[in-house]
Each structure stands twice: as structure tokens, then as C-alpha cells.
Amino acid sequence: MRAVIASAPGGPEVLSVGEAPEPVLRPGEVLVDVAATAVNRADTLQRMGLYPVPEGSSEIIGLECSGTVAELGEGVEGWSVGDEVCALLSGGGYAARVAVPAGQLMPVPAGVSLVDAAALPEVACTVWSNVFMVAGLQPRENFLVHGGAGGIGTMAIQLATALSAKVFATAGSAEKLAVCADLGADVPINYHDEDFVEVLTAAGGADVILDNMGAKYLARNVDALATSGRLVIIGMQGGSKAELDINALLRKRAAVIATALRSRPAEEKAAICAEVVEHVWPLVADGSVVPVIHERLPLEQVEVAHRLMEESGHIGKIVLTL
Ligand SMILES: NC(=O)c1ccc[n+]([C@@H]2O[C@H](COP(=O)([O-])OP(=O)(O)OC[C@H]3O[C@@H](n4cnc5c(N)ncnc54)[C@H](OP(=O)(O)O)[C@@H]3O)[C@@H](O)[C@H]2O)c1
């Protein structure tokens, strides 16, 4: 089948479209004919050889897709051949076909095209599981998301706004800050010339922070937290090692949590997907949450797509179509 092949660990130029063996369908899985996939930062790390593939997952890059059900594995119920779906994957999305545990399939939300649905699984599952299931963001609480104009950020702003939180979002340019505001952010913060700690402290502190920066922002994120605040770290764009002032956490009775979606067991991913379908898809169907897509490129332009992500020139998601 057609699939993206990495000739060796390295830059975007190692990627090209070639031939790979068809996936083997295991019991409990569904075979999907892929219509589109989307690019994630983890894909760029995997390409460089810095992100080991979880045991049992496809070696082909790609953490999400949309497409049509082609075949049902033994014991699968509730889906039929021909159903239009999107899926959270632990690998294998940059290919014509992928085998997916049935619990990680979701219907395409009403009002979204089959191609654009590929932009939703990773951001919807990451934001819902961390901001709502783990950190328990409540209406009227202060919510800060870093990287507000990225894939995760654009989903986080919309979901937190739809669920009545007060939303603060950081970004690095006027264009990106305007997008954050358009999506519902109450307080866009330019991280180059404003101090998010000062902004949040003046507002009573952040009840929940969704952080993509890791080490670089750890101390300042703790400073920006409110009493009983929850800092959830999902990325290490600013490094992975930093000092943590436990006294500052103790005084605030605050929590620091770090999570990764890809390495979670299939049952946990299935539980997250079920919650996303229950809580997020209705907001997509009524237009309160939309997929934000920077560009739709053919799979053959995978090298361009990876460069775009690494240069952070994009707003929202980058989709690859088959
Ligand atoms: N743990 C998990 O399960 C999980 C799942 C999905 C994603 N992630 C992680 O979440 C992060 C975001 O993913 P994504 O798909 O949204 O990537 P993305 O689309 O590339 O967004 C990242 C954003 O970070 C911003 N940024 C860079 N430096 C910043 C700084 N100093 N302060 C604030 N923002 C800054 C960039 O925009 P500017 O131009 O504004 O700087 C960019 O918009 C990545 O690190 C990814 O690996 C983790």
C-alpha cells in the first residue's frame, strides 16, 4: 500500500511516499481506508529517531486519521463497512490503510468534511483528557493555555470558552494573538513582550494551565497558579529538566501533572474517545468548536508539511490528504 517511508532518522527530507506492507487486522480492530491524516510534533520527533514507537504499534508515522471502514476484525460490533470515521492512532496514519482498535474509532462529527475530520482526534482527545478529565476545569475558572494558535491551543481555547471558563492564551505574533481572540480567548498574551505571570496574578491566578513548554516555563507556571491550581504539562518544547520549588506548590496546595496520550493502554484511549464523542462532538456539531486547519496538502508533500510545523509558521493543524 501507499505509505510515507523514512529512509533514515533525520530532517524532513528523509520522508517520501513509497510502498509498505498492508496492516494485519487483529481481533478487536477495524481496518480503515485512510482519506486524510494530520501532522503532530511527535511525528517530527519520530522522524528524527527521538520517539520510540510503543510496542505493538505500526512503525509508520501518524497519530490520527479519517477515512472509511474497510473491514471489521473478529469480535468488533457497532461499526459497519463503509462507515465514515476518524481515529486516534498509536501509529500508522501516514498510509493508505491502518488497523485501529475499535475503541479508538469515532464517527465524523456532523458538519465536518471527511478530510477535515483528520484534524480532530489528537487535539480533541488531548485537550479533553487533560483539561477536563485530569485537571477538572470548571465554568468561570481561569484557564491558561500556552501556544494558543497551535493545534492543541486552538482546540483548548474553543473548548474552554464553550464550557464558560475565562481563557488566557499565549502566542508569539500579532497574527496568532488575533486568532486566539477570534476563537474566544478573553486575554491573549504576547509572550515576547508581556509577562504571563503578571497578567494571571492580577486576575487572581490560573486555576488550570495547559503547558507545551515544559522546563522553560515550569517555575513561572507555578508562580502563575492560583490556590488549588492544576498545571498540566503535555509538551517539552522548552526542555525536560528544571527545578521545582515545592514550597511554592505547598503554599498554593497546587498540583503539577504530566501526561502522554500515545503510550496509554488501549482501554484508556477508548474511554477518552468515548468522552470526546459524548462531550466534544455535540459542540462541533453546533458550531461552537471548529477544526482550525492551516493547510491541506497531498501526502506527497509530507516533507513540506514537516518543515512548516518545525518552523511554527502554521495556525491550527496541518492535514495531509490521500
Ligand atoms: N502529551 C500528549 O499527550 C500530547 C499530545 C499532543 C500534543 N502534545 C504536545 O503539545 C504541544 C503542542 O502541540 P501542537 O500540536 O499544538 O503543536 P503546534 O501546532 O506546533 O503548536 C505549538 C505552539 O507553541 C508555540 N510556542 C512556541 N514557543 C512558545 C513559547 N515560548 N510560549 C508559548 N508558546 C510557544 C508556537 O507558536 P508561536 O509562534 O506563537 O511561538 C506553536 O503555535 C507539543 O509540544 C506536542 O508535542 C502532547
mmCIF file of C-alpha atoms and ligand atoms in Angstrom:
data_model
loop_
_atom_site.group_PDB
_atom_site.id
_atom_site.type_symbol
_atom_site.label_atom_id
_atom_site.label_comp_id
_atom_site.label_asym_id
_atom_site.label_seq_id
_atom_site.Cartn_x
_atom_site.Cartn_y
_atom_site.Cartn_z
ATOM 1 C CA MET A 1 0.000 0.000 0.000
ATOM 2 C CA ARG A 2 0.985 3.694 -0.369
ATOM 3 C CA ALA A 3 2.676 4.997 2.775
ATOM 4 C CA VAL A 4 5.212 7.549 3.965
ATOM 5 C CA ILE A 5 8.631 5.944 4.364
ATOM 6 C CA ALA A 6 11.518 7.445 6.337
ATOM 7 C CA SER A 7 14.786 6.463 4.616
ATOM 8 C CA ALA A 8 16.786 7.102 7.829
ATOM 9 C CA PRO A 9 16.426 9.180 11.016
ATOM 10 C CA GLY A 10 16.862 12.835 10.038
ATOM 11 C CA GLY A 11 15.299 16.034 8.713
ATOM 12 C CA PRO A 12 12.064 16.352 6.700
ATOM 13 C CA GLU A 13 13.972 15.382 3.511
ATOM 14 C CA VAL A 14 14.173 11.717 4.664
ATOM 15 C CA LEU A 15 10.400 11.387 4.134
ATOM 16 C CA SER A 16 8.850 10.245 0.850
ATOM 17 C CA VAL A 17 5.850 8.262 -0.321
ATOM 18 C CA GLY A 18 6.590 4.631 -1.180
ATOM 19 C CA GLU A 19 5.192 1.149 -0.647
ATOM 20 C CA ALA A 20 4.674 -0.590 2.722
ATOM 21 C CA PRO A 21 3.044 -3.931 3.636
ATOM 22 C CA GLU A 22 -0.719 -3.799 4.357
ATOM 23 C CA PRO A 23 -1.524 -3.796 8.099
ATOM 24 C CA VAL A 24 -2.536 -7.130 9.639
ATOM 25 C CA LEU A 25 -6.007 -6.905 11.190
ATOM 26 C CA ARG A 26 -6.064 -8.298 14.749
ATOM 27 C CA PRO A 27 -9.181 -9.269 16.768
ATOM 28 C CA GLY A 28 -10.944 -6.177 18.098
ATOM 29 C CA GLU A 29 -9.504 -3.939 15.373
ATOM 30 C CA VAL A 30 -11.027 -2.210 12.362
ATOM 31 C CA LEU A 31 -9.295 -1.656 9.020
ATOM 32 C CA VAL A 32 -9.715 1.910 7.764
ATOM 33 C CA ASP A 33 -9.154 3.202 4.210
ATOM 34 C CA VAL A 34 -7.446 6.493 5.057
ATOM 35 C CA ALA A 35 -8.792 9.701 3.489
ATOM 36 C CA ALA A 36 -6.543 12.091 5.430
ATOM 37 C CA THR A 37 -4.113 12.273 8.333
ATOM 38 C CA ALA A 38 -2.629 15.233 10.244
ATOM 39 C CA VAL A 39 0.822 16.261 11.432
ATOM 40 C CA ASN A 40 1.793 16.269 15.112
ATOM 41 C CA ARG A 41 5.016 17.430 16.810
ATOM 42 C CA ALA A 42 5.569 13.830 17.956
ATOM 43 C CA ASP A 43 5.731 12.841 14.252
ATOM 44 C CA THR A 44 8.724 15.135 13.759
ATOM 45 C CA LEU A 45 10.457 13.572 16.788
ATOM 46 C CA GLN A 46 9.721 10.057 15.485
ATOM 47 C CA ARG A 47 11.147 11.046 12.087
ATOM 48 C CA MET A 48 14.373 12.176 13.828
ATOM 49 C CA GLY A 49 14.592 8.852 15.696
ATOM 50 C CA LEU A 50 13.838 10.530 19.052
ATOM 51 C CA TYR A 51 10.416 8.987 19.775
ATOM 52 C CA PRO A 52 10.446 5.179 20.160
ATOM 53 C CA VAL A 53 7.314 3.550 18.727
ATOM 54 C CA PRO A 54 5.218 1.915 21.513
ATOM 55 C CA GLU A 55 5.364 -1.916 21.457
ATOM 56 C CA GLY A 56 2.902 -3.445 19.021
ATOM 57 C CA SER A 57 2.302 -0.173 17.106
ATOM 58 C CA SER A 58 2.950 0.442 13.413
ATOM 59 C CA GLU A 59 6.427 1.779 12.548
ATOM 60 C CA ILE A 60 4.743 4.129 10.051
ATOM 61 C CA ILE A 61 4.360 7.712 11.365
ATOM 62 C CA GLY A 62 0.881 9.145 12.061
ATOM 63 C CA LEU A 63 -1.221 9.506 15.225
ATOM 64 C CA GLU A 64 -4.625 10.276 13.703
ATOM 65 C CA CYS A 65 -6.660 9.849 10.558
ATOM 66 C CA SER A 66 -10.069 9.997 8.943
ATOM 67 C CA GLY A 67 -11.440 7.542 6.418
ATOM 68 C CA THR A 68 -13.883 4.757 5.649
ATOM 69 C CA VAL A 69 -14.271 1.426 7.408
ATOM 70 C CA ALA A 70 -12.954 -1.286 5.014
ATOM 71 C CA GLU A 71 -13.107 -4.429 7.165
ATOM 72 C CA LEU A 72 -14.085 -5.462 10.700
ATOM 73 C CA GLY A 73 -11.784 -7.658 12.803
ATOM 74 C CA GLU A 74 -13.053 -10.585 14.867
ATOM 75 C CA GLY A 75 -15.410 -9.529 17.688
ATOM 76 C CA VAL A 76 -15.968 -5.928 16.546
ATOM 77 C CA GLU A 77 -19.513 -4.643 16.965
ATOM 78 C CA GLY A 78 -21.153 -1.266 16.394
ATOM 79 C CA TRP A 79 -19.358 -0.371 13.129
ATOM 80 C CA SER A 80 -20.116 -1.347 9.509
ATOM 81 C CA VAL A 81 -18.063 -1.453 6.316
ATOM 82 C CA GLY A 82 -18.461 1.950 4.612
ATOM 83 C CA ASP A 83 -18.882 3.990 7.829
ATOM 84 C CA GLU A 84 -17.081 7.342 7.752
ATOM 85 C CA VAL A 85 -14.862 7.630 10.815
ATOM 86 C CA CYS A 86 -11.926 9.412 12.376
ATOM 87 C CA ALA A 87 -9.488 7.716 14.714
ATOM 88 C CA LEU A 88 -6.874 8.196 17.402
ATOM 89 C CA LEU A 89 -3.881 6.016 16.446
ATOM 90 C CA SER A 90 -0.721 4.889 18.158
ATOM 91 C CA GLY A 91 0.954 4.969 14.738
ATOM 92 C CA GLY A 92 0.397 4.165 11.059
ATOM 93 C CA GLY A 93 -1.689 7.176 9.952
ATOM 94 C CA TYR A 94 0.546 8.292 7.045
ATOM 95 C CA ALA A 95 -0.640 5.371 4.893
ATOM 96 C CA ALA A 96 -3.483 4.248 2.638
ATOM 97 C CA ARG A 97 -4.754 1.785 5.247
ATOM 98 C CA VAL A 98 -4.449 1.465 9.011
ATOM 99 C CA ALA A 99 -5.677 -1.057 11.595
ATOM 100 C CA VAL A 100 -7.251 0.640 14.636
ATOM 101 C CA PRO A 101 -8.538 -0.786 17.952
ATOM 102 C CA ALA A 102 -12.323 -0.353 17.640
ATOM 103 C CA GLY A 103 -12.497 1.780 20.809
ATOM 104 C CA GLN A 104 -10.338 4.450 19.159
ATOM 105 C CA LEU A 105 -12.729 4.971 16.244
ATOM 106 C CA MET A 106 -15.107 7.923 16.397
ATOM 107 C CA PRO A 107 -17.831 8.975 13.967
ATOM 108 C CA VAL A 108 -17.129 12.059 11.844
ATOM 109 C CA PRO A 109 -18.891 14.867 13.732
ATOM 110 C CA ALA A 110 -21.888 16.432 11.970
ATOM 111 C CA GLY A 111 -20.961 19.386 9.758
ATOM 112 C CA VAL A 112 -17.296 18.382 9.283
ATOM 113 C CA SER A 113 -15.947 17.010 5.974
ATOM 114 C CA LEU A 114 -14.270 13.599 5.928
ATOM 115 C CA VAL A 115 -10.873 15.196 5.192
ATOM 116 C CA ASP A 116 -11.128 17.869 7.897
ATOM 117 C CA ALA A 117 -12.135 15.249 10.489
ATOM 118 C CA ALA A 118 -8.497 14.057 10.400
ATOM 119 C CA ALA A 119 -7.551 17.262 12.248
ATOM 120 C CA LEU A 120 -9.689 16.458 15.292
ATOM 121 C CA PRO A 121 -8.806 13.210 17.128
ATOM 122 C CA GLU A 122 -5.404 14.118 18.614
ATOM 123 C CA VAL A 123 -6.306 17.641 19.738
ATOM 124 C CA ALA A 124 -9.807 16.774 20.963
ATOM 125 C CA CYS A 125 -8.581 13.732 22.931
ATOM 126 C CA THR A 126 -5.527 15.540 24.354
ATOM 127 C CA VAL A 127 -7.415 18.655 25.431
ATOM 128 C CA TRP A 128 -10.473 16.843 26.766
ATOM 129 C CA SER A 129 -8.455 14.248 28.713
ATOM 130 C CA ASN A 130 -6.047 16.762 30.255
ATOM 131 C CA VAL A 131 -8.058 19.923 30.807
ATOM 132 C CA PHE A 132 -11.354 18.325 31.768
ATOM 133 C CA MET A 133 -10.785 14.683 32.855
ATOM 134 C CA VAL A 134 -7.449 15.261 34.663
ATOM 135 C CA ALA A 135 -7.487 18.945 35.698
ATOM 136 C CA GLY A 136 -11.277 19.241 36.079
ATOM 137 C CA LEU A 137 -11.614 22.774 34.663
ATOM 138 C CA GLN A 138 -14.856 24.346 35.927
ATOM 139 C CA PRO A 139 -17.038 27.133 34.496
ATOM 140 C CA ARG A 140 -15.751 30.628 35.434
ATOM 141 C CA GLU A 141 -12.301 29.301 36.412
ATOM 142 C CA ASN A 142 -9.213 30.965 34.907
ATOM 143 C CA PHE A 143 -7.635 28.771 32.216
ATOM 144 C CA LEU A 144 -4.231 29.500 30.648
ATOM 145 C CA VAL A 145 -3.053 27.697 27.507
ATOM 146 C CA HIS A 146 0.406 28.226 26.076
ATOM 147 C CA GLY A 147 0.848 28.085 22.299
ATOM 148 C CA GLY A 148 -2.754 29.224 21.804
ATOM 149 C CA ALA A 149 -2.532 29.324 17.991
ATOM 150 C CA GLY A 150 -1.149 25.778 17.598
ATOM 151 C CA GLY A 151 -3.215 22.647 17.022
ATOM 152 C CA ILE A 152 -3.696 21.951 20.716
ATOM 153 C CA GLY A 153 -4.088 25.637 21.585
ATOM 154 C CA THR A 154 -6.843 26.347 19.048
ATOM 155 C CA MET A 155 -8.868 23.389 20.362
ATOM 156 C CA ALA A 156 -8.189 24.254 24.019
ATOM 157 C CA ILE A 157 -9.340 27.871 23.613
ATOM 158 C CA GLN A 158 -12.568 26.820 21.890
ATOM 159 C CA LEU A 159 -13.459 24.052 24.345
ATOM 160 C CA ALA A 160 -12.691 26.095 27.463
ATOM 161 C CA THR A 161 -14.670 29.026 26.025
ATOM 162 C CA ALA A 162 -17.625 26.786 25.152
ATOM 163 C CA LEU A 163 -17.606 25.462 28.714
ATOM 164 C CA SER A 164 -17.574 29.012 30.186
ATOM 165 C CA ALA A 165 -14.034 29.288 31.559
ATOM 166 C CA LYS A 166 -12.133 32.587 31.409
ATOM 167 C CA VAL A 167 -9.439 31.916 28.810
ATOM 168 C CA PHE A 168 -5.893 33.316 28.724
ATOM 169 C CA ALA A 169 -3.693 32.264 25.776
ATOM 170 C CA THR A 170 -0.059 32.935 24.902
ATOM 171 C CA ALA A 171 1.284 33.269 21.359
ATOM 172 C CA GLY A 172 4.280 34.869 19.683
ATOM 173 C CA SER A 173 2.854 37.159 16.976
ATOM 174 C CA ALA A 174 0.056 39.677 16.413
ATOM 175 C CA GLU A 175 -1.496 37.413 13.764
ATOM 176 C CA LYS A 176 -1.571 34.429 16.124
ATOM 177 C CA LEU A 177 -2.908 36.530 19.019
ATOM 178 C CA ALA A 178 -5.749 37.749 16.777
ATOM 179 C CA VAL A 179 -6.638 34.116 16.001
ATOM 180 C CA CYS A 180 -6.676 33.296 19.734
ATOM 181 C CA ALA A 181 -9.075 36.210 20.338
ATOM 182 C CA ASP A 182 -11.302 35.187 17.401
ATOM 183 C CA LEU A 183 -11.555 31.678 18.823
ATOM 184 C CA GLY A 184 -12.752 33.090 22.159
ATOM 185 C CA ALA A 185 -9.657 33.849 24.266
ATOM 186 C CA ASP A 186 -10.583 36.625 26.718
ATOM 187 C CA VAL A 187 -6.962 37.632 27.296
ATOM 188 C CA PRO A 188 -4.422 36.961 24.502
ATOM 189 C CA ILE A 189 -0.855 37.409 25.812
ATOM 190 C CA ASN A 190 2.176 38.086 23.588
ATOM 191 C CA TYR A 191 4.899 36.067 25.306
ATOM 192 C CA HIS A 192 7.644 38.204 23.724
ATOM 193 C CA ASP A 193 6.680 41.439 25.455
ATOM 194 C CA GLU A 194 4.198 40.573 28.211
ATOM 195 C CA ASP A 195 4.783 38.540 31.387
ATOM 196 C CA PHE A 196 2.026 35.933 31.667
ATOM 197 C CA VAL A 197 2.734 35.585 35.410
ATOM 198 C CA GLU A 198 1.885 39.262 35.963
ATOM 199 C CA VAL A 199 -1.254 39.039 33.816
ATOM 200 C CA LEU A 200 -2.539 35.920 35.603
ATOM 201 C CA THR A 201 -1.592 37.126 39.087
ATOM 202 C CA ALA A 202 -3.550 40.352 38.513
ATOM 203 C CA ALA A 203 -6.560 38.172 37.573
ATOM 204 C CA GLY A 204 -6.350 36.006 40.719
ATOM 205 C CA GLY A 205 -4.112 33.255 39.273
ATOM 206 C CA ALA A 206 -4.641 30.381 36.840
ATOM 207 C CA ASP A 207 -6.871 27.555 38.091
ATOM 208 C CA VAL A 208 -5.694 25.335 35.225
ATOM 209 C CA ILE A 209 -2.684 25.692 32.909
ATOM 210 C CA LEU A 210 -2.161 23.532 29.801
ATOM 211 C CA ASP A 211 1.552 23.750 29.060
ATOM 212 C CA ASN A 212 3.523 22.773 25.940
ATOM 213 C CA MET A 213 6.869 24.256 27.048
ATOM 214 C CA GLY A 214 7.944 22.037 29.956
ATOM 215 C CA ALA A 215 11.196 23.060 31.682
ATOM 216 C CA LYS A 216 11.405 26.597 30.326
ATOM 217 C CA TYR A 217 8.059 27.636 31.870
ATOM 218 C CA LEU A 218 7.917 25.369 34.953
ATOM 219 C CA ALA A 219 8.830 27.942 37.617
ATOM 220 C CA ARG A 220 6.774 30.725 36.020
ATOM 221 C CA ASN A 221 3.785 28.423 35.536
ATOM 222 C CA VAL A 222 3.864 27.562 39.255
ATOM 223 C CA ASP A 223 4.080 31.307 40.030
ATOM 224 C CA ALA A 224 1.034 31.933 37.808
ATOM 225 C CA LEU A 225 -1.128 29.268 39.519
ATOM 226 C CA ALA A 226 -4.000 30.180 41.845
ATOM 227 C CA THR A 227 -4.550 28.430 45.193
ATOM 228 C CA SER A 228 -5.536 24.818 44.352
ATOM 229 C CA GLY A 229 -4.350 25.394 40.760
ATOM 230 C CA ARG A 230 -3.548 22.489 38.426
ATOM 231 C CA LEU A 231 -0.629 22.675 35.980
ATOM 232 C CA VAL A 232 -0.801 20.007 33.277
ATOM 233 C CA ILE A 233 2.363 19.616 31.205
ATOM 234 C CA ILE A 234 1.948 17.873 27.842
ATOM 235 C CA GLY A 235 4.969 19.108 25.877
ATOM 236 C CA MET A 236 8.691 19.707 26.242
ATOM 237 C CA GLN A 237 9.253 22.347 23.561
ATOM 238 C CA GLY A 238 11.301 24.231 26.208
ATOM 239 C CA GLY A 239 13.211 21.207 27.534
ATOM 240 C CA SER A 240 12.539 18.458 30.081
ATOM 241 C CA LYS A 241 14.695 19.252 33.144
ATOM 242 C CA ALA A 242 14.047 22.126 35.561
ATOM 243 C CA GLU A 243 13.942 22.900 39.286
ATOM 244 C CA LEU A 244 10.591 22.778 41.054
ATOM 245 C CA ASP A 245 10.015 24.967 44.149
ATOM 246 C CA ILE A 246 7.971 22.571 46.310
ATOM 247 C CA ASN A 247 7.437 25.318 48.882
ATOM 248 C CA ALA A 248 5.607 27.406 46.265
ATOM 249 C CA LEU A 249 3.400 24.393 45.450
ATOM 250 C CA LEU A 250 2.747 23.647 49.139
ATOM 251 C CA ARG A 251 1.660 27.201 49.871
ATOM 252 C CA LYS A 252 -0.796 27.092 46.976
ATOM 253 C CA ARG A 253 -1.874 23.473 47.578
ATOM 254 C CA ALA A 254 -1.292 23.176 43.834
ATOM 255 C CA ALA A 255 -0.661 20.187 41.548
ATOM 256 C CA VAL A 256 1.794 19.557 38.726
ATOM 257 C CA ILE A 257 0.778 16.735 36.385
ATOM 258 C CA ALA A 258 2.411 15.453 33.191
ATOM 259 C CA THR A 259 0.754 13.090 30.736
ATOM 260 C CA ALA A 260 1.276 11.456 27.331
ATOM 261 C CA LEU A 261 -1.605 10.134 25.262
ATOM 262 C CA ARG A 262 0.234 7.835 22.857
ATOM 263 C CA SER A 263 1.609 5.408 25.449
ATOM 264 C CA ARG A 264 -1.705 4.950 27.283
ATOM 265 C CA PRO A 265 -3.258 1.449 27.123
ATOM 266 C CA ALA A 266 -5.984 0.925 24.504
ATOM 267 C CA GLU A 267 -8.706 0.782 27.200
ATOM 268 C CA GLU A 268 -7.779 4.258 28.460
ATOM 269 C CA LYS A 269 -7.706 5.641 24.928
ATOM 270 C CA ALA A 270 -11.124 4.081 24.297
ATOM 271 C CA ALA A 271 -12.512 5.747 27.452
ATOM 272 C CA ILE A 272 -11.143 9.124 26.300
ATOM 273 C CA CYS A 273 -12.590 8.698 22.790
ATOM 274 C CA ALA A 274 -15.997 7.820 24.283
ATOM 275 C CA GLU A 275 -15.931 11.022 26.384
ATOM 276 C CA VAL A 276 -14.873 13.081 23.363
ATOM 277 C CA VAL A 277 -17.801 11.733 21.331
ATOM 278 C CA GLU A 278 -20.167 12.464 24.241
ATOM 279 C CA HIS A 279 -18.903 15.931 25.241
ATOM 280 C CA VAL A 280 -16.921 17.437 22.339
ATOM 281 C CA TRP A 281 -18.713 16.217 19.195
ATOM 282 C CA PRO A 282 -22.005 17.982 20.097
ATOM 283 C CA LEU A 283 -20.043 21.257 20.378
ATOM 284 C CA VAL A 284 -18.533 20.609 16.942
ATOM 285 C CA ALA A 285 -21.969 19.743 15.534
ATOM 286 C CA ASP A 286 -23.496 23.016 16.822
ATOM 287 C CA GLY A 287 -20.560 25.081 15.523
ATOM 288 C CA SER A 288 -19.170 26.197 18.920
ATOM 289 C CA VAL A 289 -15.964 24.276 18.142
ATOM 290 C CA VAL A 290 -14.496 24.103 14.622
ATOM 291 C CA PRO A 291 -11.418 22.304 13.291
ATOM 292 C CA VAL A 292 -8.800 25.006 12.664
ATOM 293 C CA ILE A 293 -6.763 23.947 9.621
ATOM 294 C CA HIS A 294 -3.766 25.869 8.311
ATOM 295 C CA GLU A 295 -3.364 23.857 5.134
ATOM 296 C CA ARG A 296 -4.456 20.641 3.414
ATOM 297 C CA LEU A 297 -1.543 19.155 1.470
ATOM 298 C CA PRO A 298 -1.347 15.930 -0.552
ATOM 299 C CA LEU A 299 0.563 13.129 1.212
ATOM 300 C CA GLU A 300 3.357 13.551 -1.378
ATOM 301 C CA GLN A 301 4.107 16.932 0.245
ATOM 302 C CA VAL A 302 4.839 15.393 3.649
ATOM 303 C CA GLU A 303 8.328 16.968 3.636
ATOM 304 C CA VAL A 304 6.819 20.466 3.214
ATOM 305 C CA ALA A 305 4.297 19.729 5.973
ATOM 306 C CA HIS A 306 7.014 18.716 8.456
ATOM 307 C CA ARG A 307 9.087 21.826 7.679
ATOM 308 C CA LEU A 308 6.029 24.014 8.191
ATOM 309 C CA MET A 309 5.398 22.507 11.619
ATOM 310 C CA GLU A 310 9.032 22.792 12.698
ATOM 311 C CA GLU A 311 9.173 26.450 11.649
ATOM 312 C CA SER A 312 5.922 27.114 13.627
ATOM 313 C CA GLY A 313 4.561 29.083 10.684
ATOM 314 C CA HIS A 314 1.208 27.336 10.936
ATOM 315 C CA ILE A 315 -2.009 28.194 12.775
ATOM 316 C CA GLY A 316 -4.026 25.170 13.927
ATOM 317 C CA LYS A 317 -3.481 21.848 12.177
ATOM 318 C CA ILE A 318 -1.682 20.705 9.019
ATOM 319 C CA VAL A 319 -3.659 17.999 7.182
ATOM 320 C CA LEU A 320 -2.257 15.500 4.661
ATOM 321 C CA THR A 321 -4.739 14.080 2.152
ATOM 322 C CA LEU A 322 -4.644 10.743 0.386
HETATM 323 N N1 LIG B 1 1.349 14.710 25.947
HETATM 324 C C1 LIG B 1 0.493 14.472 24.980
HETATM 325 O O1 LIG B 1 -0.284 13.535 25.025
HETATM 326 C C2 LIG B 1 0.464 15.373 23.776
HETATM 327 C C3 LIG B 1 -0.484 15.203 22.763
HETATM 328 C C4 LIG B 1 -0.483 16.111 21.689
HETATM 329 C C5 LIG B 1 0.448 17.141 21.659
HETATM 330 N N2 LIG B 1 1.368 17.242 22.649
HETATM 331 C C6 LIG B 1 2.361 18.322 22.678
HETATM 332 O O2 LIG B 1 1.679 19.538 22.805
HETATM 333 C C7 LIG B 1 2.449 20.568 22.214
HETATM 334 C C8 LIG B 1 1.595 21.361 21.250
HETATM 335 O O3 LIG B 1 1.245 20.514 20.174
HETATM 336 P P1 LIG B 1 0.608 21.133 18.865
HETATM 337 O O4 LIG B 1 0.195 20.025 18.003
HETATM 338 O O5 LIG B 1 -0.370 22.171 19.242
HETATM 339 O O6 LIG B 1 1.891 21.836 18.216
HETATM 340 P P2 LIG B 1 1.922 23.180 17.370
HETATM 341 O O7 LIG B 1 0.726 23.257 16.493
HETATM 342 O O8 LIG B 1 3.259 23.237 16.730
HETATM 343 O O9 LIG B 1 1.798 24.327 18.460
HETATM 344 C C9 LIG B 1 2.842 24.664 19.321
HETATM 345 C C10 LIG B 1 2.789 26.158 19.556
HETATM 346 O O10 LIG B 1 3.760 26.523 20.520
HETATM 347 C C11 LIG B 1 4.002 27.899 20.330
HETATM 348 N N3 LIG B 1 5.174 28.326 21.078
HETATM 349 C C12 LIG B 1 6.484 28.182 20.765
HETATM 350 N N4 LIG B 1 7.248 28.741 21.724
HETATM 351 C C13 LIG B 1 6.398 29.232 22.670
HETATM 352 C C14 LIG B 1 6.598 29.917 23.899
HETATM 353 N N5 LIG B 1 7.814 30.209 24.372
HETATM 354 N N6 LIG B 1 5.498 30.281 24.624
HETATM 355 C C15 LIG B 1 4.266 29.974 24.179
HETATM 356 N N7 LIG B 1 4.021 29.335 23.023
HETATM 357 C C16 LIG B 1 5.083 28.968 22.267
HETATM 358 C C17 LIG B 1 4.116 28.018 18.794
HETATM 359 O O11 LIG B 1 3.678 29.259 18.276
HETATM 360 P P3 LIG B 1 4.333 30.708 18.399
HETATM 361 O O12 LIG B 1 4.670 31.156 17.017
HETATM 362 O O13 LIG B 1 3.225 31.507 19.000
HETATM 363 O O14 LIG B 1 5.537 30.610 19.228
HETATM 364 C C18 LIG B 1 3.084 26.995 18.324
HETATM 365 O O15 LIG B 1 1.864 27.597 17.934
HETATM 366 C C19 LIG B 1 3.643 19.892 21.536
HETATM 367 O O16 LIG B 1 4.750 20.018 22.383
HETATM 368 C C20 LIG B 1 3.197 18.457 21.417
HETATM 369 O O17 LIG B 1 4.270 17.558 21.379
HETATM 370 C C21 LIG B 1 1.394 16.381 23.695
#
